[in-house]
Tab-separated table of C-alpha atoms in Angstrom:
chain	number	residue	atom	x	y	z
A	184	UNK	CA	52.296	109.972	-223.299
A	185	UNK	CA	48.595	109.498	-222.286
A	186	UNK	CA	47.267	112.282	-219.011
A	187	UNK	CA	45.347	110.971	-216.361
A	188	UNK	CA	41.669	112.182	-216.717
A	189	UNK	CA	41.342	112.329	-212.897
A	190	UNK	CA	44.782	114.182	-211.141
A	191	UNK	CA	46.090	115.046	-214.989
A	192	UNK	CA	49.512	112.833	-214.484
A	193	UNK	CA	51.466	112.077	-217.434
A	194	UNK	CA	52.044	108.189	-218.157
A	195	UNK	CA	53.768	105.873	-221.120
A	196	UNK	CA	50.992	104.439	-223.597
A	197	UNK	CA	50.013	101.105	-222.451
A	198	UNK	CA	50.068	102.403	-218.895
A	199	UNK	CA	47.309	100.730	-217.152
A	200	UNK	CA	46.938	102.843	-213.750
A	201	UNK	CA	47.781	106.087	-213.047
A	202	UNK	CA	51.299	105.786	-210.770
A	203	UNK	CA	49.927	109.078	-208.388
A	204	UNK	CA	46.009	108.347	-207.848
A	205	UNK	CA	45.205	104.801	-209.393
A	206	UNK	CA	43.066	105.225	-211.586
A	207	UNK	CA	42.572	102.612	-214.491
A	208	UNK	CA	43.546	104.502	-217.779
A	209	UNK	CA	43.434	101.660	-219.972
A	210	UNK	CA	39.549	100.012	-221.124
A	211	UNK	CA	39.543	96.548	-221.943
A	212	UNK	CA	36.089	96.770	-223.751
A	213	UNK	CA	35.933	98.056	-227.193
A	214	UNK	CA	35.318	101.636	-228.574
A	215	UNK	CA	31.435	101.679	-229.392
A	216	UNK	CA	30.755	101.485	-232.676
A	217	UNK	CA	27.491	102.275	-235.320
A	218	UNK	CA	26.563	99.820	-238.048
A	219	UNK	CA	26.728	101.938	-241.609
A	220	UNK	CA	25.766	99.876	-244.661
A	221	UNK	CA	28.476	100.874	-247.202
A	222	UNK	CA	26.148	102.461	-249.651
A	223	UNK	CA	25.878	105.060	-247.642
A	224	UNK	CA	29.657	105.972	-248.103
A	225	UNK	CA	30.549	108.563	-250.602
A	226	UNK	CA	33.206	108.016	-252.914
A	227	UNK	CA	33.676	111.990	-252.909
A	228	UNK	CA	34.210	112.172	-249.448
A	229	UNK	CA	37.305	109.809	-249.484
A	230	UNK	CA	39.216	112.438	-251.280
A	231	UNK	CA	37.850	115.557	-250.483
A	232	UNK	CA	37.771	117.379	-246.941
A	233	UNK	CA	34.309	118.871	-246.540
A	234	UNK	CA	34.308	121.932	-244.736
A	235	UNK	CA	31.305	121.161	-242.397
A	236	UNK	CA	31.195	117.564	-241.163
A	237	UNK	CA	27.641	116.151	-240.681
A	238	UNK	CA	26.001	112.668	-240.997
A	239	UNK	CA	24.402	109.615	-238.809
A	240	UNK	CA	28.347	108.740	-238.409
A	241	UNK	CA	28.319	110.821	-235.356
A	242	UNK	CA	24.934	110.684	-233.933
A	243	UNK	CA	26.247	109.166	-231.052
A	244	UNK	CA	27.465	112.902	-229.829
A	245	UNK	CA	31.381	111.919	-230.446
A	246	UNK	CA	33.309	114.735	-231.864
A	247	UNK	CA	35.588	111.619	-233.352
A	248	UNK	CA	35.196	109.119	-235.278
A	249	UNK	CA	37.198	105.908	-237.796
A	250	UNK	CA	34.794	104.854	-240.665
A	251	UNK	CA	36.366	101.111	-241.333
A	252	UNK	CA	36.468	101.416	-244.782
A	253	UNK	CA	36.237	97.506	-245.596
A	254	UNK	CA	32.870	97.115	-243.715
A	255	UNK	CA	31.188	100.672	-243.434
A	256	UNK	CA	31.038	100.849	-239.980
A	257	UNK	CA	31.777	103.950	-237.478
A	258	UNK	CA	33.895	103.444	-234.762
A	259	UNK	CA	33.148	106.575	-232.485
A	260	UNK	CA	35.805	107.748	-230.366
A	261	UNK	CA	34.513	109.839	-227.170
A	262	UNK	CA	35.949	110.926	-224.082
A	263	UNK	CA	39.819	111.041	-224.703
A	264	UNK	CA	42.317	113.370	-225.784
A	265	UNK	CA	44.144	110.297	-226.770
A	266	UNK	CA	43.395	107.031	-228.707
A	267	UNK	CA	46.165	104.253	-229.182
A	268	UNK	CA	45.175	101.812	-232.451
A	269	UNK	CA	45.713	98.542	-232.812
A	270	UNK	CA	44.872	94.891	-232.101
A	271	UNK	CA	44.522	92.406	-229.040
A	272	UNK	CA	46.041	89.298	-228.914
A	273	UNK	CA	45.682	86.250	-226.528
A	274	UNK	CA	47.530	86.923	-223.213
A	275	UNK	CA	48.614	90.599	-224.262
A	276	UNK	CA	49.415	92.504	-221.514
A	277	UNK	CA	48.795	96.197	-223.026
A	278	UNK	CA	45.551	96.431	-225.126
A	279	UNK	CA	44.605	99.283	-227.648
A	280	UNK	CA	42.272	102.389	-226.830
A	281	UNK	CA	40.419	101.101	-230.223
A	282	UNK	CA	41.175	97.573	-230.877
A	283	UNK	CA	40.631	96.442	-234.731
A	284	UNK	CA	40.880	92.878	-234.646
A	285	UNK	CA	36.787	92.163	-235.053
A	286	UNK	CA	37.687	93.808	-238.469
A	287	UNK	CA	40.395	91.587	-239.527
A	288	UNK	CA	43.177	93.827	-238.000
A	289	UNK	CA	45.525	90.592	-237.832
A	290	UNK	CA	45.285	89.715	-241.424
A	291	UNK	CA	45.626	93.222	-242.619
A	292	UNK	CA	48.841	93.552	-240.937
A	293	UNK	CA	47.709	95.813	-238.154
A	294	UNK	CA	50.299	95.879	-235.088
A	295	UNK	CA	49.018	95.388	-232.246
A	296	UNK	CA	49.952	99.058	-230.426
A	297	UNK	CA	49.923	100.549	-234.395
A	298	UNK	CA	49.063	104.037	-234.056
A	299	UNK	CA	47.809	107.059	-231.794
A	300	UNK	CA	45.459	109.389	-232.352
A	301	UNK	CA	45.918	112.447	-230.213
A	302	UNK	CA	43.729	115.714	-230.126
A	303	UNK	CA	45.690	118.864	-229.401
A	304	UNK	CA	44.892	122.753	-228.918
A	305	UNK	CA	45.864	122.916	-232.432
A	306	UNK	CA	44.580	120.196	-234.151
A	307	UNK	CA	44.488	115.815	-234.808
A	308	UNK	CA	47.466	114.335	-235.000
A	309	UNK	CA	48.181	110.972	-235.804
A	310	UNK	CA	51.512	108.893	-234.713
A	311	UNK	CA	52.900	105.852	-236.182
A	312	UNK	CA	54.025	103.597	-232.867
A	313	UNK	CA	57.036	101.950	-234.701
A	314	UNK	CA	54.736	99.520	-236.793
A	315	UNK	CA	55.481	96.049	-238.822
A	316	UNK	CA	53.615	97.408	-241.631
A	317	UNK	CA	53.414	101.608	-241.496
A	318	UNK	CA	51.024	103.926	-241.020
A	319	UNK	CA	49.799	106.369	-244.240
A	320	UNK	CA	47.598	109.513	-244.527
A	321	UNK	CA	45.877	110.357	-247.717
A	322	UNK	CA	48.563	107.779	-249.518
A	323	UNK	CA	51.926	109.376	-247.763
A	324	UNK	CA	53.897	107.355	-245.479
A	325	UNK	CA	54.034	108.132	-241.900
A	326	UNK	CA	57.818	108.507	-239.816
A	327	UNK	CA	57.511	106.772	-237.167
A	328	UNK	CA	57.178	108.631	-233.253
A	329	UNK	CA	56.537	111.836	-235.409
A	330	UNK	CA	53.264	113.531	-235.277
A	331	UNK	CA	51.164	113.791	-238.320
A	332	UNK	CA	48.226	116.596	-238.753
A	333	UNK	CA	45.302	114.582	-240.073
A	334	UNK	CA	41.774	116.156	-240.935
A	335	UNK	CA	37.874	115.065	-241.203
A	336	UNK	CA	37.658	113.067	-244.532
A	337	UNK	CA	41.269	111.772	-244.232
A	338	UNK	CA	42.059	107.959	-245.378
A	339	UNK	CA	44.344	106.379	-243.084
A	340	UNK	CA	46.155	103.334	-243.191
A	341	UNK	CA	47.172	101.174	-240.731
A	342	UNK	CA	49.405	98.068	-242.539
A	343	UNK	CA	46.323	97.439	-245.709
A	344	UNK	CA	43.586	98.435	-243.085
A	345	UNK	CA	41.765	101.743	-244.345
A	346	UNK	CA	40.349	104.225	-242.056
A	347	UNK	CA	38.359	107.236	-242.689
A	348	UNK	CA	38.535	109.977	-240.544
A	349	UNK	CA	35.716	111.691	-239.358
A	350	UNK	CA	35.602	114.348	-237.056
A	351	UNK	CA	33.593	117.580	-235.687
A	352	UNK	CA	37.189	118.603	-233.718
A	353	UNK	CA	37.112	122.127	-233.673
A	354	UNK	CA	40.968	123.605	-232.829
């Protein structure tokens, strides 16, 4: 379920406008993202959990972030409590929160509603949305529809797409 940042109404994911006050809750365009030359990522980090997260990653103020492993870049993720992950297709009629497919999503085997991201009082979870090819944290396999804590310095994978997490959430 995604809430309605204006009147706080519960939808599906995928809804497009709020059924009580309109509003669009969908955004066609993109995430932002930085450009991070891959030196710059540290081995370390990919399977460790640093206690203080810090870094150019999240100079654009987002508390959230996905580090496409493949690439180096940051995808930051602001203004949500929820992010659906995935790709867009021609003619799709529901479109990701953070689509993938300028980073190969479709030939990685990235559905294209894959995942959620959702922040809660208590913490990150990540959800596997029934995917073709799974969702893993940190090398375990996700159950699908079942929340998943996840943590700054996390690898996810979404089908053979790998994600870091980065994040300045504080529960």
């Amino acid at each position: 379920m995604i809430e309605c940042p204006n009147c706080r109404h519960q939808e599906f994911v995928g809804t497009f406008f709020c059924s009580e006050c309109g509003t669009r809750l969908i955004h066609a365009s993109s995430a932002p993202n930085i450009s991070l030359s891959t030196k710059h990522i540290d081995v370390e980090t990919m399977t460790t959990k640093p206690a203080t997260p810090e870094g150019p990653e999240l100079a654009s103020g987002a508390f959230l972030g996905l580090r496409i492993i493949a690439t180096g870049n940051i995808i930051s993720l602001l203004g949500r409590e929820n992010y659906t992950l995935g790709r867009s297709g021609k003619k799709q009629a529901i479109i990701p929160d953070v689509d993938l497919s300028e980073y190969d999503a479709y030939e990685s085997g990235v559905s294209r509603i894959h995942a959620e991201i959702q922040l809660r009082k208590d913490g990150i979870y990540l959800i596997d949305l029934d995917s073709a090819n799974t969702t893993l944290v940190n090398g375990k396999r996700l159950d699908p529809q079942s929340p998943y804590p996840i943590r700054h310095g996390d690898m996810l994978e979404l089908g053979d797409m790998r994600l870091q997490l980065i994040s300045r959430y504080r529960m």
